[in-house]
PDB file of C-alpha atoms and ligand atoms in Angstrom:
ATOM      1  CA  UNK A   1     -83.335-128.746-192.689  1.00  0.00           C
ATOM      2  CA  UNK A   2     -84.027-131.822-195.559  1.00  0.00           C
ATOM      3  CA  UNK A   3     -87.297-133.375-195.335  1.00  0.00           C
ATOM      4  CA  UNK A   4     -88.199-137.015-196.383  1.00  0.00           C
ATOM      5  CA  UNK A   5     -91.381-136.492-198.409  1.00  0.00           C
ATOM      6  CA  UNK A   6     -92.049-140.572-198.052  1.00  0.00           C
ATOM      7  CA  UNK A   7     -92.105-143.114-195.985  1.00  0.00           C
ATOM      8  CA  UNK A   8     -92.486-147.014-195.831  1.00  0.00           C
ATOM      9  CA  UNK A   9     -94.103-148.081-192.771  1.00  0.00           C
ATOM     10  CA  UNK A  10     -93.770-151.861-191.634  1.00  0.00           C
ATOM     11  CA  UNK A  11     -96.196-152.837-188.699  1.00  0.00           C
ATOM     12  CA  UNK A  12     -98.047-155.300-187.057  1.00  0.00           C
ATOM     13  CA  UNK A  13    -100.854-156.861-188.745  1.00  0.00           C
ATOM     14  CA  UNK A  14    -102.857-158.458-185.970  1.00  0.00           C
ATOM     15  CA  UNK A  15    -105.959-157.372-184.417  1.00  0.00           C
ATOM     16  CA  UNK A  16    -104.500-157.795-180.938  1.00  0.00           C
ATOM     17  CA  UNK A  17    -102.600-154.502-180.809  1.00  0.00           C
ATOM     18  CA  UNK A  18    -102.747-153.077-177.534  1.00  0.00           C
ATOM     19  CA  UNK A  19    -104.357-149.493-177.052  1.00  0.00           C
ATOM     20  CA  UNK A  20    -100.991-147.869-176.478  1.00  0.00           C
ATOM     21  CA  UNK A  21     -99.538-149.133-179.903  1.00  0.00           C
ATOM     22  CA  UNK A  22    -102.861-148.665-181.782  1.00  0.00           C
ATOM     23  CA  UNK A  23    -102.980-144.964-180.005  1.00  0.00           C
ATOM     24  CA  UNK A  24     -99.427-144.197-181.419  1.00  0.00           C
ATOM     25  CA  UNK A  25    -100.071-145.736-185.148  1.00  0.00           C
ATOM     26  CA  UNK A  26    -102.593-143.274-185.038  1.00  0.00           C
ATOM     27  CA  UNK A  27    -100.673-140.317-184.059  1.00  0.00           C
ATOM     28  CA  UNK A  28     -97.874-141.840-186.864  1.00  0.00           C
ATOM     29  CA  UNK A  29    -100.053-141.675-189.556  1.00  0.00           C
ATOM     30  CA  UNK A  30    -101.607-138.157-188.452  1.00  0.00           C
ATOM     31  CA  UNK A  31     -98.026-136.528-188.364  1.00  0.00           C
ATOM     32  CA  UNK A  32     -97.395-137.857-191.562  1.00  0.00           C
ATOM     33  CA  UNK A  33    -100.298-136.230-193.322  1.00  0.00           C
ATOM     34  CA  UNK A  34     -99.442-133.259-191.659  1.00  0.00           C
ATOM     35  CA  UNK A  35     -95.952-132.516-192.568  1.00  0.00           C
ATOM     36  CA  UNK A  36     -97.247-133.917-196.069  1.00  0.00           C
ATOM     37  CA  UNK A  37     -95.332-137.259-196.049  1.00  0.00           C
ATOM     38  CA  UNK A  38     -96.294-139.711-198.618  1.00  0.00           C
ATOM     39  CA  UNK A  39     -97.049-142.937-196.320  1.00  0.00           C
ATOM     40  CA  UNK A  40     -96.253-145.971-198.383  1.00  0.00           C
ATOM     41  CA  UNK A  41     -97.163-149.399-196.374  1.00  0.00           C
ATOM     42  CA  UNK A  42     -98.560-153.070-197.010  1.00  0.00           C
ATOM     43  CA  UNK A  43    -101.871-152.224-197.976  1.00  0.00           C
ATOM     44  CA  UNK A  44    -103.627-154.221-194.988  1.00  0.00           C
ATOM     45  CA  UNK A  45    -106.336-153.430-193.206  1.00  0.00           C
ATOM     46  CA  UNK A  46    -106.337-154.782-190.165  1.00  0.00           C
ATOM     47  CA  UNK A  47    -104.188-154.192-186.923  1.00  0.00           C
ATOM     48  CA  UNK A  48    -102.021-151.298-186.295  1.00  0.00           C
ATOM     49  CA  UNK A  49    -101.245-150.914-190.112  1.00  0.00           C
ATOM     50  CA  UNK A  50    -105.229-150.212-190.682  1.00  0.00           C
ATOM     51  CA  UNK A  51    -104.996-147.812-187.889  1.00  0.00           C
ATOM     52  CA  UNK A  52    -102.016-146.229-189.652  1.00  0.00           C
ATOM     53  CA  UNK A  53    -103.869-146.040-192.808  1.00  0.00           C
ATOM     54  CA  UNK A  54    -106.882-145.019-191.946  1.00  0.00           C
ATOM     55  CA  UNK A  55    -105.392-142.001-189.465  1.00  0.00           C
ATOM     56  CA  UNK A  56    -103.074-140.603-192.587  1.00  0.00           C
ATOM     57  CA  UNK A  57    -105.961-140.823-194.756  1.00  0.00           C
ATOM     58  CA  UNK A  58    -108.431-138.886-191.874  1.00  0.00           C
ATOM     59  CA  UNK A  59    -105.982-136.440-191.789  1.00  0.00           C
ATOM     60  CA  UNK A  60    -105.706-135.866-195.503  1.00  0.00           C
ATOM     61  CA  UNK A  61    -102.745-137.449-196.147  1.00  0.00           C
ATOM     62  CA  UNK A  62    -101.280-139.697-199.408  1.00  0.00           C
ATOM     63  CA  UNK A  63    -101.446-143.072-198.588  1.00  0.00           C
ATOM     64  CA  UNK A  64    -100.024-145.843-201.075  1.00  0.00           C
ATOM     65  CA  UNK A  65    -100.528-149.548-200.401  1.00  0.00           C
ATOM     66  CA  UNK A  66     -98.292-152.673-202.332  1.00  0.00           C
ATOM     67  CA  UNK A  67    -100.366-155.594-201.230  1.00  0.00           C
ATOM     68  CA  UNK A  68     -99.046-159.381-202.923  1.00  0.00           C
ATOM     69  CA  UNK A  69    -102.060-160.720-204.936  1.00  0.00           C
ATOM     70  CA  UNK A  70    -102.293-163.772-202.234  1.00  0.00           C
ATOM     71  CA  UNK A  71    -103.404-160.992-199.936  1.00  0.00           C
ATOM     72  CA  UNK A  72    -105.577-159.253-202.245  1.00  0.00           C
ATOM     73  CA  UNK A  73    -108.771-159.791-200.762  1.00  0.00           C
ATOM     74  CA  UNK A  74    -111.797-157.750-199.567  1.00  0.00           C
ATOM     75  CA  UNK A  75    -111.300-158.955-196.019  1.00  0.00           C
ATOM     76  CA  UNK A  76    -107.552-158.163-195.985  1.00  0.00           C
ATOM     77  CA  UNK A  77    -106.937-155.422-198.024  1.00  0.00           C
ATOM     78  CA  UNK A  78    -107.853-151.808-197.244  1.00  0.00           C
ATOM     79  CA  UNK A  79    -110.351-150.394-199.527  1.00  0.00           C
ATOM     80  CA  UNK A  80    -109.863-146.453-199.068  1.00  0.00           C
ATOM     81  CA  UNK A  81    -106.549-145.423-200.723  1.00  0.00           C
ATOM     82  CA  UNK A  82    -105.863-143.082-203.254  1.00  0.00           C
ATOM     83  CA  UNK A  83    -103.283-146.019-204.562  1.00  0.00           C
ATOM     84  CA  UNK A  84    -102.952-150.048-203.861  1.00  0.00           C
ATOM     85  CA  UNK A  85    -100.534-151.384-206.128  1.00  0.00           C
ATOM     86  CA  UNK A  86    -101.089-155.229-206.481  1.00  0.00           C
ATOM     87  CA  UNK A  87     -97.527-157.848-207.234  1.00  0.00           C
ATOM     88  CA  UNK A  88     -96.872-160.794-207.840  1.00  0.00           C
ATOM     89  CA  UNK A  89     -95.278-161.673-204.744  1.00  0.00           C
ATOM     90  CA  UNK A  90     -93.976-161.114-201.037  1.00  0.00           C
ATOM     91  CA  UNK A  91     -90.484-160.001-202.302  1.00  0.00           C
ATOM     92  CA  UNK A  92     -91.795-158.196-205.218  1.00  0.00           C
ATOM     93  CA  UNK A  93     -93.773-155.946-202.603  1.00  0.00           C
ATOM     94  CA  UNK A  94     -90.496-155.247-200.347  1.00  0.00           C
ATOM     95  CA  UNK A  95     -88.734-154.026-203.387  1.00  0.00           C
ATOM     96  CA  UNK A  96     -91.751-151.918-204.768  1.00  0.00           C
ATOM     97  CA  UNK A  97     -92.268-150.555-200.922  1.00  0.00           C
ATOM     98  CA  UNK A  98     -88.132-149.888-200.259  1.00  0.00           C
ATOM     99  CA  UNK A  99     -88.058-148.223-204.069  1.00  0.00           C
ATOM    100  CA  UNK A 100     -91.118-145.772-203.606  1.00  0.00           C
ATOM    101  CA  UNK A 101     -89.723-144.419-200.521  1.00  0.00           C
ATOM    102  CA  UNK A 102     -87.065-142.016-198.709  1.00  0.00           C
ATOM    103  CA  UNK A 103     -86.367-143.509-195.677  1.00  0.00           C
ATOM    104  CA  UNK A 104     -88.368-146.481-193.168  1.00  0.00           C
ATOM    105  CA  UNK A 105     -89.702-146.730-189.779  1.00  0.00           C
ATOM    106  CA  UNK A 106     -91.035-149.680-188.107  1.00  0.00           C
ATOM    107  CA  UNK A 107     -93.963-149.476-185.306  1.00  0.00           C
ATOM    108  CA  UNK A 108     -94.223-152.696-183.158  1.00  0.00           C
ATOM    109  CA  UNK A 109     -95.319-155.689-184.981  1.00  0.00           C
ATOM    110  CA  UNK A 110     -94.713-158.941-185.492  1.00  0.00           C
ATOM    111  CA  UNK A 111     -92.402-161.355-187.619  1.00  0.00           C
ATOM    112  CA  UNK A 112     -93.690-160.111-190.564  1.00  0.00           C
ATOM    113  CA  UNK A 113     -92.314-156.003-189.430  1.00  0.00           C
ATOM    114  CA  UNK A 114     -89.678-157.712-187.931  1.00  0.00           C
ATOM    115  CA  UNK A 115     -88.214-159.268-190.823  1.00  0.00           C
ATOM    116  CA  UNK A 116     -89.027-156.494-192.989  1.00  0.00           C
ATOM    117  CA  UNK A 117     -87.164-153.953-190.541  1.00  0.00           C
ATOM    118  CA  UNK A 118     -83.671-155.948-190.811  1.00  0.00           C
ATOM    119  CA  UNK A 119     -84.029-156.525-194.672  1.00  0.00           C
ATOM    120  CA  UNK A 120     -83.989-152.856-194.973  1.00  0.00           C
ATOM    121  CA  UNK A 121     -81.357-152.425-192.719  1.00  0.00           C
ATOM    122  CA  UNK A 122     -79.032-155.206-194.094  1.00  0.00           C
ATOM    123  CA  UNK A 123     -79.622-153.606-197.805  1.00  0.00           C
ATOM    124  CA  UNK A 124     -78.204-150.015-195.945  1.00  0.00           C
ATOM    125  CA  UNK A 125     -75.585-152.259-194.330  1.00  0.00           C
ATOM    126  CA  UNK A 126     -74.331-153.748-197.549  1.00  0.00           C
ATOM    127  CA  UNK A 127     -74.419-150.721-199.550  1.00  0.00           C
ATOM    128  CA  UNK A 128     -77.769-151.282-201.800  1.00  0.00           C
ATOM    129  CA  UNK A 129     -79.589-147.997-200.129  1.00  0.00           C
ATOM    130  CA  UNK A 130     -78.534-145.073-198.125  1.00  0.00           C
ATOM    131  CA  UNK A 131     -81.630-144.134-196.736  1.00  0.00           C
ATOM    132  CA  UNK A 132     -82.474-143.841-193.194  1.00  0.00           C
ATOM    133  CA  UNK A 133     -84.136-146.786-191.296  1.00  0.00           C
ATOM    134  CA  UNK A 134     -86.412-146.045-187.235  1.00  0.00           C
ATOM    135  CA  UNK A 135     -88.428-147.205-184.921  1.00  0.00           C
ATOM    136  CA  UNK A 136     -91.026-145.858-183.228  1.00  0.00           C
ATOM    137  CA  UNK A 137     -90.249-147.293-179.897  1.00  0.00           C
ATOM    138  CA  UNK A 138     -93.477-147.382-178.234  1.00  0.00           C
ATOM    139  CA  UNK A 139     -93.230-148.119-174.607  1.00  0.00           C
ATOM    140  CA  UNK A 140     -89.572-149.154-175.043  1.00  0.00           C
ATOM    141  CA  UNK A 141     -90.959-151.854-177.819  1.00  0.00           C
ATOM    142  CA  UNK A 142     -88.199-152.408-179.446  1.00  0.00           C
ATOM    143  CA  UNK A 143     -85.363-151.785-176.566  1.00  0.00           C
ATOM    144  CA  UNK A 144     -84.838-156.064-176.686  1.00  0.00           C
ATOM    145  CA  UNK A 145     -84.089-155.426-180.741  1.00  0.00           C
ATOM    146  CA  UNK A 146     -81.492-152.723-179.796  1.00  0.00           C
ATOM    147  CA  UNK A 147     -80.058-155.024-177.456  1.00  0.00           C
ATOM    148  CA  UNK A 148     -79.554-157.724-179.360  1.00  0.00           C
ATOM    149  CA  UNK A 149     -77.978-155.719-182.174  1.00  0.00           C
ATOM    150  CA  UNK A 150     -75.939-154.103-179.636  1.00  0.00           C
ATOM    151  CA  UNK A 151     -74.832-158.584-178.481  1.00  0.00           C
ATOM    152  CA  UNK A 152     -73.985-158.903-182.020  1.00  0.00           C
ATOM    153  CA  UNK A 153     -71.844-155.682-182.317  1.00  0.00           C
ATOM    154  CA  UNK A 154     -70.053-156.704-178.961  1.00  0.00           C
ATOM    155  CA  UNK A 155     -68.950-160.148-180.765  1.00  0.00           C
ATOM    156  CA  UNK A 156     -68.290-158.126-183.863  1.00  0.00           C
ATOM    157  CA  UNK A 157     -70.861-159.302-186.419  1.00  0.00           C
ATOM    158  CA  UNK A 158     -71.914-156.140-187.052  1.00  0.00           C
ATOM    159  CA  UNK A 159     -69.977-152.900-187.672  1.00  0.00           C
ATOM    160  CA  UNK A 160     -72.115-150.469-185.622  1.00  0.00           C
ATOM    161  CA  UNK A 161     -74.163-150.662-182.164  1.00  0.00           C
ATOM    162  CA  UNK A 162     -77.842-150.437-182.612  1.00  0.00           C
ATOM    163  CA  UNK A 163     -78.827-147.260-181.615  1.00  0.00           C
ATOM    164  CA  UNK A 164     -76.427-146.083-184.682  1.00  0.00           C
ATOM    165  CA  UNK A 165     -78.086-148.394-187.114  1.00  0.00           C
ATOM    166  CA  UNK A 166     -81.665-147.707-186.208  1.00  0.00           C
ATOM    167  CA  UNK A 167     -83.093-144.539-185.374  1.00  0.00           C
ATOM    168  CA  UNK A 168     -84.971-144.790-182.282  1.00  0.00           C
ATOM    169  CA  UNK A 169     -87.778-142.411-180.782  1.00  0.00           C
ATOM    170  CA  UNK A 170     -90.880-143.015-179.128  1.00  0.00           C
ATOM    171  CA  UNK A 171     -92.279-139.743-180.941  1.00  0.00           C
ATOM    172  CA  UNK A 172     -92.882-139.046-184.635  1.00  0.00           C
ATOM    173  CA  UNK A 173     -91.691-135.765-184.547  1.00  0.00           C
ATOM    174  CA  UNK A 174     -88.139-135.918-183.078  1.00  0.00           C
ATOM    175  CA  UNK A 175     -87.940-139.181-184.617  1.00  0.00           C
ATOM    176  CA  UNK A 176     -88.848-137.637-189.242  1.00  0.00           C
ATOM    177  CA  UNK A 177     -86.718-134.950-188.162  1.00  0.00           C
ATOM    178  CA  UNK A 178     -83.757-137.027-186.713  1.00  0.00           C
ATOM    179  CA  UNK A 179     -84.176-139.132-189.895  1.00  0.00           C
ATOM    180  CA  UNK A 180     -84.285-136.218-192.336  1.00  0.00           C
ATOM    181  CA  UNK A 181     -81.027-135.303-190.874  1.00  0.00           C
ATOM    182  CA  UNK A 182     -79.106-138.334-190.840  1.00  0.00           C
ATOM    183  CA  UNK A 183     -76.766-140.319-193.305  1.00  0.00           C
ATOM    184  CA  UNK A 184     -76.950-143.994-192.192  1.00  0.00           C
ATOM    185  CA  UNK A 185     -73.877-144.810-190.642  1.00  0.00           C
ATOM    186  CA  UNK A 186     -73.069-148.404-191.814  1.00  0.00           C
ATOM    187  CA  UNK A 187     -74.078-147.603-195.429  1.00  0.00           C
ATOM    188  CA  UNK A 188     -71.154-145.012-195.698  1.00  0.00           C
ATOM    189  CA  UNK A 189     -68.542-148.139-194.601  1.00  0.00           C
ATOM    190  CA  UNK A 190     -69.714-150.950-196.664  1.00  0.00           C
ATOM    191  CA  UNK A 191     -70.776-148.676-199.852  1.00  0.00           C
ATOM    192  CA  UNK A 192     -67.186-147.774-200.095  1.00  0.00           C
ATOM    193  CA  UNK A 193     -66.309-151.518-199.385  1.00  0.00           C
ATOM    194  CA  UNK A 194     -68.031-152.967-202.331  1.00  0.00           C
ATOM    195  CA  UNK A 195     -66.944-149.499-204.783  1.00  0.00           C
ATOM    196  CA  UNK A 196     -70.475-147.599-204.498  1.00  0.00           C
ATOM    197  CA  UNK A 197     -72.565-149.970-206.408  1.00  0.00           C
ATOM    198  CA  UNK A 198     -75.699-149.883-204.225  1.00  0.00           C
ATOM    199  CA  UNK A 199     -77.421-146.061-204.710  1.00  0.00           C
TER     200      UNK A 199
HETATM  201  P1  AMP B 201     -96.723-158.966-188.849  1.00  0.00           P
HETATM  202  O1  AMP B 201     -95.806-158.039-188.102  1.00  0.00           O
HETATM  203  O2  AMP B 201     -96.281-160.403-188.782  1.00  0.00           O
HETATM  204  O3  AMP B 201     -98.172-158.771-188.510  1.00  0.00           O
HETATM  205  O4  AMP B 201     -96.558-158.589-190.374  1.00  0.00           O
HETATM  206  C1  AMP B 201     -96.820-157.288-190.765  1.00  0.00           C
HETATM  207  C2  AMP B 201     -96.022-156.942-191.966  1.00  0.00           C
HETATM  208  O5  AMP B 201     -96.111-157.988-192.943  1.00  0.00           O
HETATM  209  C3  AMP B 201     -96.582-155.667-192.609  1.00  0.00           C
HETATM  210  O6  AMP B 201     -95.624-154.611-192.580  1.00  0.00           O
HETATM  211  C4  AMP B 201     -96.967-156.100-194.014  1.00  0.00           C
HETATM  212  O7  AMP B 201     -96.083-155.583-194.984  1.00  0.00           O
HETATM  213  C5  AMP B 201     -96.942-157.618-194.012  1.00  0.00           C
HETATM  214  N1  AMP B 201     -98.285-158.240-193.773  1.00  0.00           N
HETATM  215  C6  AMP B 201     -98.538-159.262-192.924  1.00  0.00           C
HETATM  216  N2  AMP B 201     -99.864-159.583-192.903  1.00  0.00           N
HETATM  217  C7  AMP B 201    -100.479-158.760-193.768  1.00  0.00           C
HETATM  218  C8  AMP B 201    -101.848-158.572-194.189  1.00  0.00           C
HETATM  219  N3  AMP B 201    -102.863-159.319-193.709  1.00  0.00           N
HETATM  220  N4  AMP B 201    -102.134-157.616-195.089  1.00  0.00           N
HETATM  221  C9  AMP B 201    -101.120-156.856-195.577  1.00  0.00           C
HETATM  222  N5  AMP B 201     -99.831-156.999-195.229  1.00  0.00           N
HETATM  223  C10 AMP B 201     -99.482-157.913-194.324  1.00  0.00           C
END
């Protein structure tokens, strides 16, 4: 069976995180360490991505944080890992996140994980990566995403339904190993469609 050795995590920032989200960022970031998973994220530390952080790092895990300069601050920025790289700017930090890791999962957050969840998958989409994007669908979290995806397919925007796009458990284990074992589907289309140029 493969095994992704790293992971880019997108989640919410605020400090208004229910228990049940904080309670499964935790377990996230504690699965991680264990199967020895490299977690690569924004840096932050508040909200669920602190709890994240600091939950790898308890468990003796590798945590790397790409924080933008404008967010480089004591209050913002969390203080305990082994690396922060510090850019320039918002999209240099997306493409130093997507190019340090194997595949992406998104816990609930807000526009920020939301917009950094369908840049990934729109770069798999178009060819540029062919690494596997997931959700950790908390409490259903992300079921009106999935939906709407699914709309969009139904009026033929988009190639696939969602549940083929996005990899979707509300567990971290089934959900690394479903990832380690999956291709992304509308990569293998649209790669071929513009002659293999992405990876
Ligand atoms: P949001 O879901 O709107 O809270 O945004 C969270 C996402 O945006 C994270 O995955 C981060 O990459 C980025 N982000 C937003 N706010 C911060 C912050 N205060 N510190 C670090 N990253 C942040």
């Amino acid at each position: 069976m493969p095994t992704l050795r790293s992971i880019c995590v997108y989640c919410g920032s605020s400090d208004s995180a229910g228990e049940e989200h904080r309670v499964a960022a935790a377990a996230f970031g504690q699965r991680l360490a264990e199967r020895q998973i490299t977690l690569i994220f924004g840096g932050g530390r508040s909200g669920l991505m602190g709890v994240l952080a600091d939950s790898a790092l308890e468990a003796g895990g590798m945590v790397v944080g790409v924080i933008p300069k404008v967010f480089n601050r004591p209050s913002l920025v969390h203080a305990g890992l082994q690396q922060l790289h510090v850019v320039g700017t918002l999209h240099e930090r997306k493409a130093m996140m997507a190019d340090l890791a194997e595949g992406f999962v998104a816990l609930p957050g807000g526009l920020g994980t939301l917009e950094e969840l369908l840049e990934i998958l729109t770069w798999s989409q178009i060819g540029l990566h062919r690494r596997p994007v997931g959700v950790l669908n908390v409490g259903g979290y992300f079921d009106p995403l999935l939906q709407l995806i699914d709309h969009a397919h139904a009026n033929g925007y988009i190639d696939h339904p969602g549940t083929d796009l996005l990899i979707s458990d509300s567990q971290p284990d089934p959900l690394l190993e479903r990832m380690a074992g999956r291709d992304p589907l509308g990569a293998v289309d649209r790669h071929a469609a513009i002659g293999g140029k992405g990876e």
